[in-house]
PDB file of N, CA and C in Angstrom:
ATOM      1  N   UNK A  24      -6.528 -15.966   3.974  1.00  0.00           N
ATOM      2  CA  UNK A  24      -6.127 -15.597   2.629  1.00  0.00           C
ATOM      3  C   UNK A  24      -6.920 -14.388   2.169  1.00  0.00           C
ATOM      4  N   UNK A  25      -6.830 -13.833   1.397  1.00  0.00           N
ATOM      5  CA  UNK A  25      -6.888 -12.058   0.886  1.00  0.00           C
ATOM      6  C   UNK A  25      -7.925 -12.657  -0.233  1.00  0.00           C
ATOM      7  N   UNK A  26      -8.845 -12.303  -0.522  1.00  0.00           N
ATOM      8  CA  UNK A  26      -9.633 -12.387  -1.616  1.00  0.00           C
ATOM      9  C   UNK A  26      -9.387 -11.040  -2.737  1.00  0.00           C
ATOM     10  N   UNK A  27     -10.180 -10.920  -3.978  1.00  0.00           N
ATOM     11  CA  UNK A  27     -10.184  -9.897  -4.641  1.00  0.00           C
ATOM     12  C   UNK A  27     -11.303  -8.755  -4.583  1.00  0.00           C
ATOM     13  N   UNK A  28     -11.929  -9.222  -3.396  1.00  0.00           N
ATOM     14  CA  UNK A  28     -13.149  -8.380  -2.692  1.00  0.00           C
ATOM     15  C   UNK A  28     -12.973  -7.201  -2.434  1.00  0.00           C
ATOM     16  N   UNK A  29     -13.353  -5.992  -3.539  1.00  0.00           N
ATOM     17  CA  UNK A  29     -13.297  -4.914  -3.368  1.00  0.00           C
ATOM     18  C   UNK A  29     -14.417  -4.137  -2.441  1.00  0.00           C
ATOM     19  N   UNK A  30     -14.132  -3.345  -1.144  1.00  0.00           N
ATOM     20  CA  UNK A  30     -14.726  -2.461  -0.690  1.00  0.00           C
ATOM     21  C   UNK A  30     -16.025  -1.925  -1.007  1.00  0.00           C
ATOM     22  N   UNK A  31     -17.150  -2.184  -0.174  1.00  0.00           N
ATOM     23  CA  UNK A  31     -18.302  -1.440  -0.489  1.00  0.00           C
ATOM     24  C   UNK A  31     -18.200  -0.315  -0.466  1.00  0.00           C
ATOM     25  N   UNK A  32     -17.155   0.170   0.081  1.00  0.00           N
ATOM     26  CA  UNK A  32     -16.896   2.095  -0.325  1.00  0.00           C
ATOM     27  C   UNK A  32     -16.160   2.363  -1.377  1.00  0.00           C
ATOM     28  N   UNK A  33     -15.844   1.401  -2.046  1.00  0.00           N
ATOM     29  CA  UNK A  33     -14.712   1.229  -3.913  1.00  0.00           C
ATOM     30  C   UNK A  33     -13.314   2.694  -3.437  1.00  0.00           C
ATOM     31  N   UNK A  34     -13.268   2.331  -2.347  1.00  0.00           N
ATOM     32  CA  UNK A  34     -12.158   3.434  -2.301  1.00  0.00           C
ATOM     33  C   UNK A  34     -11.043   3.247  -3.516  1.00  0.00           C
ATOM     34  N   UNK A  35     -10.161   4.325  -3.309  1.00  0.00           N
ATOM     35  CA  UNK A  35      -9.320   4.536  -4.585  1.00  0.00           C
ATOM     36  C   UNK A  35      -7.995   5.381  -4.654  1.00  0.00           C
ATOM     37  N   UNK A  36      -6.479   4.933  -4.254  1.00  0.00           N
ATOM     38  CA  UNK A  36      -5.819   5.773  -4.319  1.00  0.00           C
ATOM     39  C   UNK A  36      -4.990   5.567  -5.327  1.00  0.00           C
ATOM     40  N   UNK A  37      -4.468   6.916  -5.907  1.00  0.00           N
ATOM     41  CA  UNK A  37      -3.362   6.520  -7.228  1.00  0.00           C
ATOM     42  C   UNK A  37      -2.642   5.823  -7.096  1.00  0.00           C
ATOM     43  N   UNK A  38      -2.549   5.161  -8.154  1.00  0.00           N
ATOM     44  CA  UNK A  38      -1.084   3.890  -7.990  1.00  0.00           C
ATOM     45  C   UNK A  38      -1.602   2.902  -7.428  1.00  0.00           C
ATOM     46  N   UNK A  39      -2.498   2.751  -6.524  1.00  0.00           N
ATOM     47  CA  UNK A  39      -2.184   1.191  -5.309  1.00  0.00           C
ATOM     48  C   UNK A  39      -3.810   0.668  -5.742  1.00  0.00           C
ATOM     49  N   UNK A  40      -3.869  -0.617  -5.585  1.00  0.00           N
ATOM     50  CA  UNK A  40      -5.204  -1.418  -5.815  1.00  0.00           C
ATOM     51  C   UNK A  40      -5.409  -1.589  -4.645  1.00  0.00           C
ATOM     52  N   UNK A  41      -6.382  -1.568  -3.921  1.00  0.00           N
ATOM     53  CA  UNK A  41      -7.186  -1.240  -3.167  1.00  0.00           C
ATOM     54  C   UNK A  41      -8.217  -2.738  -2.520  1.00  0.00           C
ATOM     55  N   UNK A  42      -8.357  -4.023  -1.760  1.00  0.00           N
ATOM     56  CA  UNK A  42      -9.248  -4.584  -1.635  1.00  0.00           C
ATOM     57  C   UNK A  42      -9.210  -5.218  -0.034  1.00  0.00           C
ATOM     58  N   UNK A  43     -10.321  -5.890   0.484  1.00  0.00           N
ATOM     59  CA  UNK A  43     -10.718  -6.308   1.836  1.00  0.00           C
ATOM     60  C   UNK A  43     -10.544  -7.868   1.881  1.00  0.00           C
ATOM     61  N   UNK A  44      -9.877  -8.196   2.714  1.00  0.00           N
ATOM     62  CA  UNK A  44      -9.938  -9.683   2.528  1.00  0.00           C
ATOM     63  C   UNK A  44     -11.038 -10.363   2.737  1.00  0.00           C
ATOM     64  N   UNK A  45     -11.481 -11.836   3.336  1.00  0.00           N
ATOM     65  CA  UNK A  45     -12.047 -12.366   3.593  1.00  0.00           C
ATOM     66  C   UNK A  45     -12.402 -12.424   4.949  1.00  0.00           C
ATOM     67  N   UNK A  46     -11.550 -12.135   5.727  1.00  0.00           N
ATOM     68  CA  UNK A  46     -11.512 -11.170   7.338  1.00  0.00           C
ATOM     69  C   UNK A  46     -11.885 -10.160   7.193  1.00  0.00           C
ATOM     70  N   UNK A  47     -12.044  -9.213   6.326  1.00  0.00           N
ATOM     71  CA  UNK A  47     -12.257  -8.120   6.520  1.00  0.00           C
ATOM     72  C   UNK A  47     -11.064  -6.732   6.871  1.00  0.00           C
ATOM     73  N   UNK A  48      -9.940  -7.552   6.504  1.00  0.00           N
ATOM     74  CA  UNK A  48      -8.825  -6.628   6.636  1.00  0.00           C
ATOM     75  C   UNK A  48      -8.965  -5.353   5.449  1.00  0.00           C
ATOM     76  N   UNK A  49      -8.023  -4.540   5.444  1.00  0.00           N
ATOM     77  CA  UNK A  49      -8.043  -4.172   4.310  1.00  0.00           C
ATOM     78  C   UNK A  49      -6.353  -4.016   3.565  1.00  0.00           C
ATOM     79  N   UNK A  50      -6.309  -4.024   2.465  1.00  0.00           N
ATOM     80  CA  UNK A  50      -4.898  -4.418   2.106  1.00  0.00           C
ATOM     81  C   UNK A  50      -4.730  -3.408   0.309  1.00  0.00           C
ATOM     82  N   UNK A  51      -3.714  -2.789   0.279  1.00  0.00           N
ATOM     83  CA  UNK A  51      -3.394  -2.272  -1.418  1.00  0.00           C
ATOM     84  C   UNK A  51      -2.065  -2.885  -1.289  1.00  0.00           C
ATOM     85  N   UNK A  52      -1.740  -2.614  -2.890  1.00  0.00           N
ATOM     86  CA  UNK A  52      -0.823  -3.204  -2.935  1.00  0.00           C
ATOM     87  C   UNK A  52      -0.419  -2.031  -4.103  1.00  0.00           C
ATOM     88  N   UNK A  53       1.102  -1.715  -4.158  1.00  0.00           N
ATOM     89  CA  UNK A  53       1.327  -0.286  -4.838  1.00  0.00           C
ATOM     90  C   UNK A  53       0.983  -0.611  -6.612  1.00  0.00           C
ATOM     91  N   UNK A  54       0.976  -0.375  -7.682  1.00  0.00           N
ATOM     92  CA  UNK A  54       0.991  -0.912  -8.875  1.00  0.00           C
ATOM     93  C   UNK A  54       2.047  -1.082  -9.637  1.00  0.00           C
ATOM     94  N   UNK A  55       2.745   0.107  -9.455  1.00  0.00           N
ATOM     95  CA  UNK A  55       4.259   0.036 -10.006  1.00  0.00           C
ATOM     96  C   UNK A  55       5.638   0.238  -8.482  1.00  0.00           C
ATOM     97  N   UNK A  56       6.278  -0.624  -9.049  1.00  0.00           N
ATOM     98  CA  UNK A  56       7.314  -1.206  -7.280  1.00  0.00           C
ATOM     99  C   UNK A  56       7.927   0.509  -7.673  1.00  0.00           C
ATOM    100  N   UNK A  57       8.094   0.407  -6.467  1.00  0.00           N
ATOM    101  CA  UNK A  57       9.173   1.309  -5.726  1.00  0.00           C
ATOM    102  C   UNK A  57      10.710   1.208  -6.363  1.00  0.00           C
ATOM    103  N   UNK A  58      11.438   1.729  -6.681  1.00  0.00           N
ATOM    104  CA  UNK A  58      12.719   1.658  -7.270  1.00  0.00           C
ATOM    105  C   UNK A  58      13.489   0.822  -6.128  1.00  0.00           C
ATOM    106  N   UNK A  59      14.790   0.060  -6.037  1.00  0.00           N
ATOM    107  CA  UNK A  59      15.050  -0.702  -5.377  1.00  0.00           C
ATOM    108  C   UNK A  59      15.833   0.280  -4.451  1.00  0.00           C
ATOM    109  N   UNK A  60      16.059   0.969  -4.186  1.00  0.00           N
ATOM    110  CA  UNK A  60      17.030   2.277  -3.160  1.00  0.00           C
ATOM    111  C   UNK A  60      15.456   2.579  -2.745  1.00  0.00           C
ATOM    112  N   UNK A  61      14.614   2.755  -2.968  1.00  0.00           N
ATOM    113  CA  UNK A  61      13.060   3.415  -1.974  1.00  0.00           C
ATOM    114  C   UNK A  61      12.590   1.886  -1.207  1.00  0.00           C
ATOM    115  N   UNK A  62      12.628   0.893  -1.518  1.00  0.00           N
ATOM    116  CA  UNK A  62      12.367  -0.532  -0.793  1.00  0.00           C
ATOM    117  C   UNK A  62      13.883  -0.525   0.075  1.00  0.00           C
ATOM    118  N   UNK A  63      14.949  -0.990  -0.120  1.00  0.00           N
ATOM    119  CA  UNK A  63      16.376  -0.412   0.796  1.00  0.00           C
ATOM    120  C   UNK A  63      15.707   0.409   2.036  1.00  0.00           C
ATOM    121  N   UNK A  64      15.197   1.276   1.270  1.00  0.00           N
ATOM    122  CA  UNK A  64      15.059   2.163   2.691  1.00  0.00           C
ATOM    123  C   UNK A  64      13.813   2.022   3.663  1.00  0.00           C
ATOM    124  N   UNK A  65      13.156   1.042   3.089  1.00  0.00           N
ATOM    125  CA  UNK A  65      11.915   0.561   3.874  1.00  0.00           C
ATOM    126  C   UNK A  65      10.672   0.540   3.396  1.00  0.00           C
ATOM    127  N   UNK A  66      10.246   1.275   2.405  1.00  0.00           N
ATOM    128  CA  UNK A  66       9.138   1.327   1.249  1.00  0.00           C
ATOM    129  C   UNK A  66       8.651  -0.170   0.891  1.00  0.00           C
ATOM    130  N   UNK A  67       6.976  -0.193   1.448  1.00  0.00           N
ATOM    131  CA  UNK A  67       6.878  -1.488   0.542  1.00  0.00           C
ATOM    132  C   UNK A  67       5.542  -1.370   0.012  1.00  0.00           C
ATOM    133  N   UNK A  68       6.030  -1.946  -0.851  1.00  0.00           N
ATOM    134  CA  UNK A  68       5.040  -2.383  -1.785  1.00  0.00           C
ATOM    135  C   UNK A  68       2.970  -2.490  -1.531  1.00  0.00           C
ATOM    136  N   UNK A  69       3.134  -3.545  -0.425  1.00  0.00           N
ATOM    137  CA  UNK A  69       2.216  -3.945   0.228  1.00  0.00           C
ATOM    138  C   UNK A  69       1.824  -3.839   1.478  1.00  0.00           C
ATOM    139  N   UNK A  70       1.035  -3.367   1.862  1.00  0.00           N
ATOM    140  CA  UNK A  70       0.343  -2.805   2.903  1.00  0.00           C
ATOM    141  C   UNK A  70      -1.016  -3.077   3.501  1.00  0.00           C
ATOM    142  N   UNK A  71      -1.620  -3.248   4.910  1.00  0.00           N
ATOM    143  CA  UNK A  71      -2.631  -3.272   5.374  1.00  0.00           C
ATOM    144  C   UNK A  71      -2.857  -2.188   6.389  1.00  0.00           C
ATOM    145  N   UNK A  72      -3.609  -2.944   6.721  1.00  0.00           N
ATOM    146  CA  UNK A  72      -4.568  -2.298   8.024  1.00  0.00           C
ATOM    147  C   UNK A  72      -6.027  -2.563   8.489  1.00  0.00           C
ATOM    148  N   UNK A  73      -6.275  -2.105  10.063  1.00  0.00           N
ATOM    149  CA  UNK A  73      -7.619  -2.901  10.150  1.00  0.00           C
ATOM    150  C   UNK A  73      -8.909  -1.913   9.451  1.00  0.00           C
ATOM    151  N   UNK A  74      -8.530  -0.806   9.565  1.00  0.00           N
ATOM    152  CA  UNK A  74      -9.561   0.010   9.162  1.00  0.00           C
ATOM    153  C   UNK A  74      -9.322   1.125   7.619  1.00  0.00           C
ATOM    154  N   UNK A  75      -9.806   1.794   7.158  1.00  0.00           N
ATOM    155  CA  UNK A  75      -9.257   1.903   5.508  1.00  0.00           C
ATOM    156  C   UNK A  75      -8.476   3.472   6.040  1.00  0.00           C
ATOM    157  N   UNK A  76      -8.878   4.266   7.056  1.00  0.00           N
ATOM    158  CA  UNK A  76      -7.947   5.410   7.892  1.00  0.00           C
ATOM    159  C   UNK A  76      -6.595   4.726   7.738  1.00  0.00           C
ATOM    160  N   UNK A  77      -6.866   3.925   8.714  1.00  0.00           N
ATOM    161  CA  UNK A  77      -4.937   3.006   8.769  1.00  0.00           C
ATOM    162  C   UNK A  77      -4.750   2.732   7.789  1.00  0.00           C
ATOM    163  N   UNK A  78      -4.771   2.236   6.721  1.00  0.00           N
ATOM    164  CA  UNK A  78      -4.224   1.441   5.870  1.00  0.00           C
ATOM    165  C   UNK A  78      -3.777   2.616   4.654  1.00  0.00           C
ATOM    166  N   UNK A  79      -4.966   3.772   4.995  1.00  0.00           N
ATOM    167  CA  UNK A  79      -4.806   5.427   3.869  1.00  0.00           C
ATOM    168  C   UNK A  79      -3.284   6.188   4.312  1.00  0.00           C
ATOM    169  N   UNK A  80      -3.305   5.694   5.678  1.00  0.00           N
ATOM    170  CA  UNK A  80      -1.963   6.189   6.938  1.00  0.00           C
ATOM    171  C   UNK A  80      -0.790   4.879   6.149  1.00  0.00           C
ATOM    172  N   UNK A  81      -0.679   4.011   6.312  1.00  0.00           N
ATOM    173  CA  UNK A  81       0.531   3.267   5.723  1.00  0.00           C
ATOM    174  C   UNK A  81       0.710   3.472   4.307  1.00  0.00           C
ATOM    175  N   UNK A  82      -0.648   3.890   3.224  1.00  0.00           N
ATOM    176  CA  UNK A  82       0.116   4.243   2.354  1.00  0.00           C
ATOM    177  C   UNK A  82       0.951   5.362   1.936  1.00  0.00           C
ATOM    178  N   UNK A  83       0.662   6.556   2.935  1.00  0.00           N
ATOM    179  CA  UNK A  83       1.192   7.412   3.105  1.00  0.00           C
ATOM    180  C   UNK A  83       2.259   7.269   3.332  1.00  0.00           C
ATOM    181  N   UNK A  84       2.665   6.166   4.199  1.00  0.00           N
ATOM    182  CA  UNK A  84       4.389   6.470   4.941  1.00  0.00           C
ATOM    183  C   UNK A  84       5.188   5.940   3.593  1.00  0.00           C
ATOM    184  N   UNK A  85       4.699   4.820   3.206  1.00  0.00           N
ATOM    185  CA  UNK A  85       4.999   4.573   1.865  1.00  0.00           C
ATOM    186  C   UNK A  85       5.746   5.504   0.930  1.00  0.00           C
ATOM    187  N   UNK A  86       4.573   5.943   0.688  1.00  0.00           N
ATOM    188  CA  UNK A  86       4.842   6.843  -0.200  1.00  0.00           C
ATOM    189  C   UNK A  86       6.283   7.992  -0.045  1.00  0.00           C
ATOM    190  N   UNK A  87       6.052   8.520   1.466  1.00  0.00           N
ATOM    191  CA  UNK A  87       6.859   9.441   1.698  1.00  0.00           C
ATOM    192  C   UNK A  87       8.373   8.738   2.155  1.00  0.00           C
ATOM    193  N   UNK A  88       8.489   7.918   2.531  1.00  0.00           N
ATOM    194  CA  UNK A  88       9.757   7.123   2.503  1.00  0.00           C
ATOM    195  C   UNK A  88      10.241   6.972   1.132  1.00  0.00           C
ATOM    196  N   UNK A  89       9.190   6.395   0.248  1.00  0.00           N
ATOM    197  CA  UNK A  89      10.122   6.340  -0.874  1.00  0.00           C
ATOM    198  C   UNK A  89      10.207   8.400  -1.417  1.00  0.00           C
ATOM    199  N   UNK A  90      10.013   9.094  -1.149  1.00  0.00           N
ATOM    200  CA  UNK A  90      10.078  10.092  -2.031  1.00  0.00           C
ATOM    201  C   UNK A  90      11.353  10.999  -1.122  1.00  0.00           C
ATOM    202  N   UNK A  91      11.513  10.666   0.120  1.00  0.00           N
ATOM    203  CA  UNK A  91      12.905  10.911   0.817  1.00  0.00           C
ATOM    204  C   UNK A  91      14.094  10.182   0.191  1.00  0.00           C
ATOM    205  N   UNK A  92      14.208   9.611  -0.865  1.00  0.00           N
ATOM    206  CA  UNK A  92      15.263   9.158  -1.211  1.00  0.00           C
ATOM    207  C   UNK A  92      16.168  10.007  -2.174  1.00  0.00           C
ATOM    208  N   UNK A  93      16.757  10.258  -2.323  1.00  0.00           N
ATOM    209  CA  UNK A  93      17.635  11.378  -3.273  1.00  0.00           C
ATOM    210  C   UNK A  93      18.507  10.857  -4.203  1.00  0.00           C
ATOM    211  N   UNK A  94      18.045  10.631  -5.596  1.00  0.00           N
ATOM    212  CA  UNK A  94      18.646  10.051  -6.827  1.00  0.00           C
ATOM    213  C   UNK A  94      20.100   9.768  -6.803  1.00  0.00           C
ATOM    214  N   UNK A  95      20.826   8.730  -6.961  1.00  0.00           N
ATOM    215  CA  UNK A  95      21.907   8.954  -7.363  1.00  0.00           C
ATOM    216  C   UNK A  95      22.470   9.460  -8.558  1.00  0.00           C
TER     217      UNK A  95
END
């Protein structure tokens, strides 16, 4: 289970909360959802990784998946 154990490095990216589980994973979670056509297309919300590189890398794809989407 994921605790609310924030990072001894308090990292910080816009939008997403940021914390380490109880394993030691690391996990954000975005703050405001993705419009439902940017999740459709694969965008989620929630994200890990083992190291805070990877997990800086998934929020990226995130991000850029949802911003490839083109308004209807």
């Amino acid at each position: 289970m994921a605790s609310s154990k924030t990072p001894a490095t308090s990292p910080s990216v816009a939008g997403w909360r940021v914390w380490q589980s109880d394993t030691g994973r690391f996990w954000a979670t975005r703050t405001k959802p993705f419009s439902h056509t940017a999740e459709y297309a694969g965008a989620a919300r929630t994200v890990d990784g083992d190291t805070l590189p990877q997990l800086y890398c998934s929020i990226a794809r995130q991000e850029s998946t949802a911003k490839c989407i083109k308004p209807r």
